mmCIF file of C-alpha atoms in Angstrom:
data_model
loop_
_atom_site.group_PDB
_atom_site.id
_atom_site.type_symbol
_atom_site.label_atom_id
_atom_site.label_comp_id
_atom_site.label_asym_id
_atom_site.label_seq_id
_atom_site.Cartn_x
_atom_site.Cartn_y
_atom_site.Cartn_z
ATOM 1 C CA MET A 1 37.119 53.198 71.159
ATOM 2 C CA SER A 2 34.997 52.398 74.131
ATOM 3 C CA VAL A 3 34.708 49.803 76.826
ATOM 4 C CA GLY A 4 31.477 51.198 78.198
ATOM 5 C CA GLY A 5 29.548 54.399 77.924
ATOM 6 C CA ASP A 6 26.311 55.265 76.195
ATOM 7 C CA ALA A 7 24.138 52.658 74.521
ATOM 8 C CA VAL A 8 24.936 52.005 70.889
ATOM 9 C CA LYS A 9 21.778 51.485 68.894
ATOM 10 C CA SER A 10 23.266 50.418 65.576
ATOM 11 C CA ASP A 11 25.785 47.978 64.226
ATOM 12 C CA GLY A 12 28.955 49.183 62.605
ATOM 13 C CA TYR A 13 31.421 48.308 65.362
ATOM 14 C CA ARG A 14 34.111 45.650 65.643
ATOM 15 C CA LEU A 15 35.827 44.018 68.622
ATOM 16 C CA VAL A 16 39.569 44.666 68.725
ATOM 17 C CA ASN A 17 42.507 43.463 70.793
ATOM 18 C CA LEU A 18 43.839 46.890 71.776
ATOM 19 C CA ASP A 19 47.256 45.475 72.699
ATOM 20 C CA THR A 20 47.935 44.115 69.189
ATOM 21 C CA GLY A 21 45.385 45.847 66.953
ATOM 22 C CA GLU A 22 44.008 42.441 65.906
ATOM 23 C CA THR A 23 40.296 42.365 65.020
ATOM 24 C CA LEU A 24 38.588 39.677 67.117
ATOM 25 C CA ALA A 25 35.086 40.116 65.669
ATOM 26 C CA ASP A 26 33.893 41.962 62.574
ATOM 27 C CA ARG A 27 30.519 42.867 64.045
ATOM 28 C CA ILE A 28 29.097 43.487 67.519
ATOM 29 C CA ARG A 29 25.494 43.254 68.694
ATOM 30 C CA PHE A 30 24.861 45.211 71.889
ATOM 31 C CA ALA A 31 22.535 44.079 74.704
ATOM 32 C CA ARG A 32 22.387 46.789 77.328
ATOM 33 C CA GLY A 33 18.798 46.784 78.564
ATOM 34 C CA PRO A 34 17.878 44.406 81.404
ATOM 35 C CA ILE A 35 15.568 42.268 79.256
ATOM 36 C CA GLN A 36 18.085 42.142 76.382
ATOM 37 C CA ARG A 37 20.800 41.018 78.793
ATOM 38 C CA LEU A 38 18.598 38.442 80.515
ATOM 39 C CA LEU A 39 17.523 36.834 77.253
ATOM 40 C CA GLY A 40 20.799 37.369 75.374
ATOM 41 C CA LEU A 41 21.208 34.811 72.611
ATOM 42 C CA LEU A 42 17.966 33.007 73.514
ATOM 43 C CA VAL A 43 15.927 35.442 71.439
ATOM 44 C CA SER A 44 18.601 36.723 69.080
ATOM 45 C CA PRO A 45 19.162 35.142 65.723
ATOM 46 C CA ASP A 46 22.282 32.994 65.567
ATOM 47 C CA LEU A 47 25.532 34.899 65.567
ATOM 48 C CA GLU A 48 27.445 35.053 62.316
ATOM 49 C CA SER A 49 30.893 33.455 62.365
ATOM 50 C CA ARG A 50 32.759 36.720 63.198
ATOM 51 C CA GLU A 51 30.017 38.369 65.263
ATOM 52 C CA VAL A 52 29.720 38.728 69.060
ATOM 53 C CA LEU A 53 27.091 39.812 71.567
ATOM 54 C CA TRP A 54 28.248 42.559 73.994
ATOM 55 C CA LEU A 55 26.317 42.432 77.302
ATOM 56 C CA GLU A 56 26.782 45.451 79.574
ATOM 57 C CA PRO A 57 26.641 45.581 82.514
ATOM 58 C CA CYS A 58 27.157 41.843 82.935
ATOM 59 C CA ASN A 59 29.743 39.768 84.800
ATOM 60 C CA GLY A 60 28.126 36.314 84.746
ATOM 61 C CA ILE A 61 25.941 34.403 82.293
ATOM 62 C CA HIS A 62 23.637 31.425 81.917
ATOM 63 C CA THR A 63 22.955 29.204 78.931
ATOM 64 C CA CYS A 64 19.593 27.926 80.192
ATOM 65 C CA GLY A 65 17.314 27.230 77.254
ATOM 66 C CA MET A 66 20.097 27.404 74.687
ATOM 67 C CA THR A 67 20.700 24.612 72.216
ATOM 68 C CA ARG A 68 24.375 25.259 71.498
ATOM 69 C CA SER A 69 27.595 25.921 73.384
ATOM 70 C CA ILE A 70 29.202 29.375 73.394
ATOM 71 C CA ASP A 71 32.461 31.064 74.345
ATOM 72 C CA ALA A 72 32.378 34.072 76.684
ATOM 73 C CA LEU A 73 34.868 36.762 77.674
ATOM 74 C CA VAL A 74 34.426 38.738 80.905
ATOM 75 C CA LEU A 75 35.985 42.217 80.867
ATOM 76 C CA ASP A 76 36.606 44.748 83.596
ATOM 77 C CA ASN A 77 35.788 48.461 83.441
ATOM 78 C CA HIS A 78 38.866 49.108 81.285
ATOM 79 C CA GLY A 79 38.345 46.249 78.828
ATOM 80 C CA VAL A 80 40.916 43.949 80.406
ATOM 81 C CA ILE A 81 39.975 40.283 80.010
ATOM 82 C CA LEU A 82 39.364 38.739 83.437
ATOM 83 C CA ALA A 83 38.096 35.352 82.213
ATOM 84 C CA PHE A 84 37.682 33.416 78.967
ATOM 85 C CA HIS A 85 35.060 30.674 79.310
ATOM 86 C CA GLN A 86 35.300 28.235 76.416
ATOM 87 C CA ARG A 87 32.597 25.841 75.267
ATOM 88 C CA VAL A 88 29.991 26.774 77.864
ATOM 89 C CA ARG A 89 27.391 24.079 77.250
ATOM 90 C CA PRO A 90 23.619 24.596 77.302
ATOM 91 C CA TRP A 91 21.916 24.707 80.690
ATOM 92 C CA ARG A 92 24.974 25.971 82.554
ATOM 93 C CA ILE A 93 25.519 28.952 84.857
ATOM 94 C CA VAL A 94 28.800 30.866 84.813
ATOM 95 C CA PRO A 95 29.039 32.621 88.187
ATOM 96 C CA PRO A 96 29.785 36.348 88.303
ATOM 97 C CA ILE A 97 33.441 37.343 88.061
ATOM 98 C CA ARG A 98 34.555 39.894 90.654
ATOM 99 C CA GLY A 99 35.370 43.184 88.931
ATOM 100 C CA GLY A 100 33.593 42.159 85.722
ATOM 101 C CA ARG A 101 31.650 44.833 83.836
ATOM 102 C CA VAL A 102 31.083 43.367 80.360
ATOM 103 C CA THR A 103 30.520 39.873 78.981
ATOM 104 C CA VAL A 104 31.147 39.181 75.308
ATOM 105 C CA GLU A 105 29.470 36.032 73.949
ATOM 106 C CA ALA A 106 30.673 34.367 70.753
ATOM 107 C CA ASN A 107 30.277 31.182 68.771
ATOM 108 C CA VAL A 108 32.611 28.434 69.973
ATOM 109 C CA GLY A 109 36.052 28.996 68.471
ATOM 110 C CA ALA A 110 35.212 32.384 66.939
ATOM 111 C CA ILE A 111 37.770 34.118 69.176
ATOM 112 C CA SER A 112 41.171 32.497 69.439
ATOM 113 C CA PRO A 113 42.449 32.050 72.997
ATOM 114 C CA SER A 114 45.857 33.303 71.839
ATOM 115 C CA ASP A 115 44.256 36.621 70.782
ATOM 116 C CA ALA A 116 42.227 36.947 73.984
ATOM 117 C CA ALA A 117 44.418 35.846 76.873
ATOM 118 C CA ILE A 118 43.649 36.864 80.447
ATOM 119 C CA GLY A 119 45.073 40.364 80.943
ATOM 120 C CA THR A 120 44.646 41.389 77.293
ATOM 121 C CA THR A 121 42.794 44.663 76.711
ATOM 122 C CA VAL A 122 39.917 44.658 74.211
ATOM 123 C CA GLY A 123 37.338 47.217 73.153
ATOM 124 C CA TRP A 124 35.050 48.195 70.326
ATOM 125 C CA ILE A 125 35.757 50.681 67.587
ATOM 126 C CA LYS A 126 33.702 51.921 64.677
ATOM 127 C CA ILE A 127 34.292 49.928 61.515
ATOM 128 C CA GLY A 128 36.748 51.833 59.359
ATOM 129 C CA ASP A 129 38.376 53.692 62.268
ATOM 130 C CA PRO A 130 42.024 52.912 63.056
ATOM 131 C CA VAL A 131 42.923 51.191 66.316
#
């Protein structure tokens, strides 16, 4: 499991609530380079229903140029959820969250608020590995 660390160049990872073991997303796309993070979902194909975009380092986002709303989690260095922004509409700016290290973007409703409450710890693990 990791909250940060080296860049992951391939898929094969899932987002997990480490407090409960619940899988929050079946697939993660990683955006770690500055251009990847700046453009985020603007240039990426649409996310699948149980897929998220992991932006690191990132503690604030924008939806300028987007045509759909998104949900976004902001995590600290240890994977603790600091904020859960729901239904961020196009052409909005979500200011940086103090202490934030990672932002996870998802389709609206893809991550249940009850599985991702503020203070919950999440991280990514390789598909097939136990929590």
